[in-house]
Short mmCIF file of C-alpha atoms in Angstrom, two decimals:
data_model
loop_
_atom_site.label_atom_id
_atom_site.label_comp_id
_atom_site.label_asym_id
_atom_site.label_seq_id
_atom_site.Cartn_x
_atom_site.Cartn_y
_atom_site.Cartn_z
CA MET A 243 101.42 104.54 70.61
CA ASN A 244 103.46 106.22 67.88
CA THR A 245 107.03 104.93 68.32
CA GLN A 246 108.58 108.32 67.56
CA LEU A 247 106.40 109.95 70.22
CA ALA A 248 107.25 107.18 72.70
CA ARG A 249 110.98 107.75 72.13
CA LEU A 250 110.54 111.48 72.66
CA GLN A 251 108.59 110.90 75.87
CA LYS A 252 111.35 108.62 77.13
CA ARG A 253 113.98 111.26 76.39
CA VAL A 254 111.96 113.92 78.19
CA ALA A 255 111.48 111.65 81.22
CA GLN A 256 115.19 110.77 81.37
CA THR A 257 116.15 114.43 81.16
CA ILE A 258 113.71 115.57 83.84
CA ARG A 259 114.45 112.72 86.23
CA HIS A 260 118.20 112.35 85.82
CA GLY A 261 119.48 115.58 84.29
CA SER A 262 120.72 113.91 81.13
CA ASP A 263 121.57 115.81 77.93
CA MET A 264 119.25 113.72 75.76
CA LEU A 265 117.15 116.77 74.79
CA ASN A 266 119.95 119.19 74.00
CA ASP A 267 119.26 118.99 70.28
CA LEU A 268 115.61 119.93 70.81
CA ILE A 269 115.82 122.75 73.35
CA LEU A 270 116.42 126.32 72.23
CA GLU A 271 119.19 128.08 74.12
CA THR A 272 119.46 131.85 74.48
CA ALA A 273 121.89 134.11 76.28
CA ALA A 274 119.15 135.14 78.72
CA VAL A 275 117.91 131.61 79.44
CA PRO A 276 120.56 128.91 78.94
CA ARG A 277 119.51 125.38 78.11
CA PRO A 278 120.20 123.94 81.62
CA ILE A 279 117.91 126.55 83.19
CA ARG A 280 115.11 125.76 80.76
CA ILE A 281 115.42 122.06 81.50
CA GLY A 282 115.73 122.77 85.21
CA ILE A 283 112.39 124.56 85.28
CA TYR A 284 110.62 121.36 84.23
CA ALA A 285 112.79 119.12 86.41
CA ASP A 286 112.10 121.24 89.49
CA ALA A 287 108.38 121.37 88.75
CA TYR A 288 108.30 117.57 88.43
CA LEU A 289 110.11 117.07 91.73
CA LEU A 290 108.01 119.63 93.60
CA ARG A 291 104.73 118.18 92.32
CA LEU A 292 105.68 114.72 93.51
CA ASP A 293 106.94 116.16 96.80
CA GLU A 294 103.52 117.77 97.22
CA ALA A 295 101.84 114.42 96.55
CA LEU A 296 104.08 112.67 99.07
CA ARG A 297 103.32 115.35 101.66
CA SER A 298 99.61 114.80 101.06
CA ASN A 299 99.95 111.07 101.67
CA TYR A 300 102.26 111.48 104.69
CA PRO A 301 101.33 114.80 106.33
CA LYS A 302 102.58 114.00 109.84
CA LEU A 303 105.84 112.50 108.60
CA HIS A 304 106.33 115.73 106.68
CA LEU A 305 105.74 117.75 109.85
CA LEU A 306 108.18 115.58 111.76
CA LEU A 307 110.98 115.88 109.19
CA GLY A 308 110.41 119.47 108.05
CA ASP A 309 110.31 120.84 104.50
CA ASP A 310 113.97 120.45 103.57
CA ASP A 311 114.51 116.97 104.97
CA PHE A 312 111.22 115.78 103.50
CA LEU A 313 112.22 117.10 100.07
CA ALA A 314 115.48 115.18 100.43
CA LEU A 315 113.41 112.10 101.24
CA THR A 316 111.32 112.68 98.10
CA ARG A 317 114.50 112.84 96.01
CA ARG A 318 115.78 109.64 97.60
CA TYR A 319 112.44 107.91 97.00
CA LEU A 320 112.34 108.99 93.36
CA ASP A 321 115.82 107.55 92.85
CA THR A 322 114.68 104.12 94.05
CA GLN A 323 110.97 104.16 93.21
CA PRO A 324 110.27 106.43 90.21
CA SER A 325 106.61 107.21 89.73
CA ARG A 326 105.02 104.62 87.44
CA GLN A 327 101.36 105.03 88.35
CA PRO A 328 99.08 107.17 86.17
CA ASN A 329 97.17 108.10 89.35
CA ILE A 330 99.37 110.25 91.59
CA ARG A 331 97.34 109.12 94.60
CA TRP A 332 99.43 105.95 94.72
CA PHE A 333 102.80 107.65 94.62
CA GLY A 334 104.65 106.74 97.80
CA ASP A 335 103.18 103.30 98.43
CA GLN A 336 106.68 101.89 99.07
CA LEU A 337 107.98 104.74 101.22
CA ALA A 338 107.94 102.70 104.43
CA VAL A 339 110.22 100.12 102.78
CA LEU A 340 112.77 102.82 102.04
CA LEU A 341 112.50 104.19 105.59
CA ASP A 342 113.04 100.68 106.94
CA ASN A 343 116.15 99.98 104.91
CA GLN A 344 118.08 103.17 104.17
CA THR A 345 120.06 105.34 106.53
CA PRO A 346 119.59 107.73 108.20
CA TYR A 347 115.88 106.88 108.30
CA ALA A 348 116.36 103.26 109.36
CA ASP A 349 118.13 104.53 112.48
CA VAL A 350 114.72 105.76 113.71
CA PRO A 351 112.28 102.85 113.17
CA ALA A 352 109.35 105.05 114.21
CA PHE A 353 109.68 106.84 110.85
CA ALA A 354 108.68 103.70 108.93
CA GLU A 355 105.90 102.88 111.40
CA LEU A 356 104.51 106.40 111.08
CA ALA A 357 104.55 106.08 107.29
CA ARG A 358 102.74 102.73 107.44
CA PHE A 359 100.08 104.17 109.72
CA GLU A 360 99.46 107.19 107.49
CA TRP A 361 99.27 105.01 104.39
CA ALA A 362 96.79 102.73 106.16
CA LEU A 363 94.59 105.73 106.97
CA GLY A 364 94.56 106.63 103.28
CA LEU A 365 93.70 103.07 102.27
CA ALA A 366 90.86 103.01 104.80
CA PHE A 367 89.43 106.19 103.28
CA ASP A 368 89.67 104.80 99.73
CA ALA A 369 88.35 101.31 100.52
CA ALA A 370 85.13 100.07 98.97
CA ASP A 371 81.97 100.55 100.97
CA THR A 372 79.82 97.64 102.10
CA SER A 373 76.83 97.34 104.38
CA THR A 374 77.38 96.10 107.93
CA PRO A 375 74.79 94.05 109.85
CA GLY A 376 75.62 95.17 113.37
CA PRO A 377 75.46 92.98 116.49
CA ALA A 378 71.85 91.98 115.76
CA ILE A 379 73.08 89.32 113.35
CA LEU A 380 74.33 87.27 116.31
CA SER A 381 70.75 86.58 117.38
CA THR A 382 70.10 84.82 114.06
CA LEU A 383 72.81 82.20 114.61
CA ALA A 384 71.87 78.68 115.58
CA ASP A 385 73.79 77.13 118.46
CA GLU A 386 75.62 74.78 116.11
CA ASP A 387 76.77 77.69 113.91
CA TRP A 388 78.91 79.46 116.47
CA GLN A 389 81.85 77.08 116.27
CA GLU A 390 82.21 77.60 112.51
CA ILE A 391 81.70 81.37 112.20
CA GLN A 392 84.03 83.16 109.79
CA PRO A 393 83.55 86.90 109.24
CA ASN A 394 83.70 88.73 105.96
CA TRP A 395 85.75 91.74 107.03
CA HIS A 396 84.96 95.27 105.94
CA PRO A 397 87.39 96.29 103.16
CA SER A 398 88.61 99.30 105.15
CA LEU A 399 89.79 97.27 108.17
CA SER A 400 93.47 96.64 108.79
CA VAL A 401 95.41 95.59 111.88
CA MET A 402 98.89 96.93 112.54
CA ALA A 403 101.55 95.94 115.05
CA PHE A 404 103.88 98.71 116.21
CA ASN A 405 107.03 98.42 118.30
CA TRP A 406 107.31 102.14 119.02
CA ASN A 407 105.12 104.93 120.42
CA THR A 408 104.13 105.77 116.88
CA LEU A 409 100.55 106.78 117.64
CA ALA A 410 101.66 109.09 120.45
CA ILE A 411 103.96 110.80 117.95
CA TRP A 412 101.18 111.03 115.35
CA ARG A 413 98.67 112.42 117.85
CA ALA A 414 101.08 115.09 119.08
CA LEU A 415 101.78 116.20 115.51
CA ASP A 416 98.05 116.20 114.75
CA ALA A 417 97.49 118.52 117.73
CA ASP A 418 100.36 120.84 116.68
CA GLU A 419 102.31 119.79 119.76
CA ALA A 420 105.93 118.75 120.12
CA PRO A 421 106.12 114.98 119.53
CA PRO A 422 107.59 112.75 122.23
CA ASP A 423 110.92 111.06 121.68
CA PRO A 424 110.62 107.58 120.13
CA GLN A 425 110.24 104.87 122.76
CA THR A 426 109.87 101.13 122.45
CA ILE A 427 106.22 100.46 123.33
CA PRO A 428 104.76 97.43 121.49
CA SER A 429 101.08 97.76 120.64
CA TYR A 430 98.38 96.68 118.20
CA TRP A 431 96.03 99.04 116.40
CA ALA A 432 92.97 98.69 114.20
CA ILE A 433 92.35 101.14 111.35
CA TRP A 434 89.02 101.35 109.56
CA ARG A 435 86.51 103.82 108.13
CA ASP A 436 83.26 104.89 109.77
CA SER A 437 81.08 106.51 107.11
CA LEU A 438 83.63 108.85 105.46
CA GLN A 439 85.94 109.17 108.45
CA PRO A 440 89.07 107.02 108.89
CA CYS A 441 89.25 105.77 112.49
CA TYR A 442 91.74 103.96 114.66
CA ARG A 443 91.94 102.50 118.13
CA SER A 444 94.32 100.41 120.17
CA LEU A 445 93.72 96.71 120.71
CA ALA A 446 94.21 94.82 123.93
CA ASP A 447 96.60 91.90 123.52
CA ASP A 448 93.84 89.30 123.78
CA GLU A 449 91.66 91.18 121.29
CA ALA A 450 94.53 91.41 118.82
CA ALA A 451 95.22 87.68 119.17
CA LEU A 452 91.61 86.74 118.44
CA LEU A 453 91.28 89.23 115.60
CA LEU A 454 94.49 88.13 113.89
CA SER A 455 93.56 84.46 114.27
CA MET A 456 90.20 85.02 112.61
CA GLN A 457 91.68 87.22 109.89
CA ALA A 458 94.07 84.36 109.16
CA GLY A 459 91.03 82.17 108.44
CA GLN A 460 90.43 80.32 111.69
CA PRO A 461 86.74 79.77 112.50
CA PHE A 462 85.43 81.30 115.69
CA GLY A 463 85.61 78.14 117.76
CA ASP A 464 89.25 77.46 116.93
CA ALA A 465 90.25 81.11 117.27
CA CYS A 466 88.89 81.23 120.82
CA ALA A 467 91.87 79.13 121.84
CA ALA A 468 94.03 82.22 121.29
CA LEU A 469 92.38 83.76 124.37
CA LEU A 470 93.52 81.00 126.72
CA ALA A 471 96.78 82.85 127.28
CA TRP A 472 94.77 85.51 129.15
CA HIS A 473 91.52 83.83 130.22
CA SER A 474 90.36 80.56 131.69
CA ALA A 475 88.54 78.00 129.56
CA ASP A 476 85.27 79.17 131.12
CA GLU A 477 85.94 82.86 130.56
CA ALA A 478 87.40 82.73 127.04
CA PRO A 479 84.13 82.07 125.12
CA ASN A 480 82.33 84.96 126.83
CA ARG A 481 85.22 87.30 126.10
CA ALA A 482 85.28 86.15 122.47
CA VAL A 483 81.55 86.77 122.03
CA ALA A 484 81.89 90.23 123.58
CA LEU A 485 84.71 91.09 121.19
CA LEU A 486 82.81 89.76 118.18
CA SER A 487 79.81 91.87 119.17
CA GLN A 488 82.02 94.95 119.52
CA TRP A 489 83.54 94.42 116.07
CA LEU A 490 80.07 94.17 114.59
CA HIS A 491 79.07 97.35 116.40
CA ASP A 492 82.16 99.16 115.07
CA GLY A 493 81.40 98.11 111.50
CA TRP A 494 84.46 95.91 111.02
CA ILE A 495 82.40 92.98 109.72
CA SER A 496 80.35 92.98 106.52
CA ASN A 497 78.78 89.58 107.05
CA LEU A 498 79.10 86.34 109.00
CA GLN A 499 79.40 82.98 107.30
CA THR A 500 80.02 79.48 108.53
CA VAL A 501 82.68 77.14 107.18
CA VAL A 502 79.93 75.05 105.60
CA GLU A 503 78.57 78.06 103.71
CA ILE A 504 82.05 78.98 102.49
CA THR A 505 83.02 75.48 101.31
CA HIS A 506 79.55 74.56 100.02
CA PRO A 507 77.83 77.77 98.91
CA ALA A 508 74.15 77.53 98.16
CA SER A 509 73.33 77.24 94.47
CA ILE A 510 71.28 79.94 92.82
#
């Protein structure tokens, strides 16, 4: 890039973002439109465009806070995380971190959880598409394979742990209803995409334990031990198979491999 142009771009960015006087020598001033007003037009347009992008990524958080407070949040976010991505879609990816750590937002932990959930919905929508085999693939497994099963998870799938009634708040806002007050209600949720539609559902504690164990890389046989906190040794395998079948039905799994296939892939 031309160094003179790069310096000019930097001066423009500094002026728009921080209200500096670095462009005073380049901006025409008239009695009708003073220099600060001319600069302010561009600075306001920049802020409002990014506020619009943040609203698009966090629509329910915007509803919860209202226009003015959300604009204040956008200003705060820009101060700590200026936009550096050429694609505006990714503006706001660190918003939950700010909500977690800066007052007054950190005083209401449900704000950060709501932001994480909305960002996860967006990631699920944008995730790559892969084919899913469905439960029928289980019938192709040999008896000796079951112990070593490791799924290839669909790219859109994520699992989230919440400590608050975040989904109840989100659902109320989505239905144009008054949201409930934040309450401490620990829960696990899965987020994924079905065709073009982001989806979510709650997870029972035993399902979350098995799913997280397998996502951490444990083969099926070892991960079944996570169910022993809820089920007997006789019941746990049947429950695990039922859950695995449900995940395949829901399209959470792109393929099943065994540990042997992963560590010693077949040559082509």
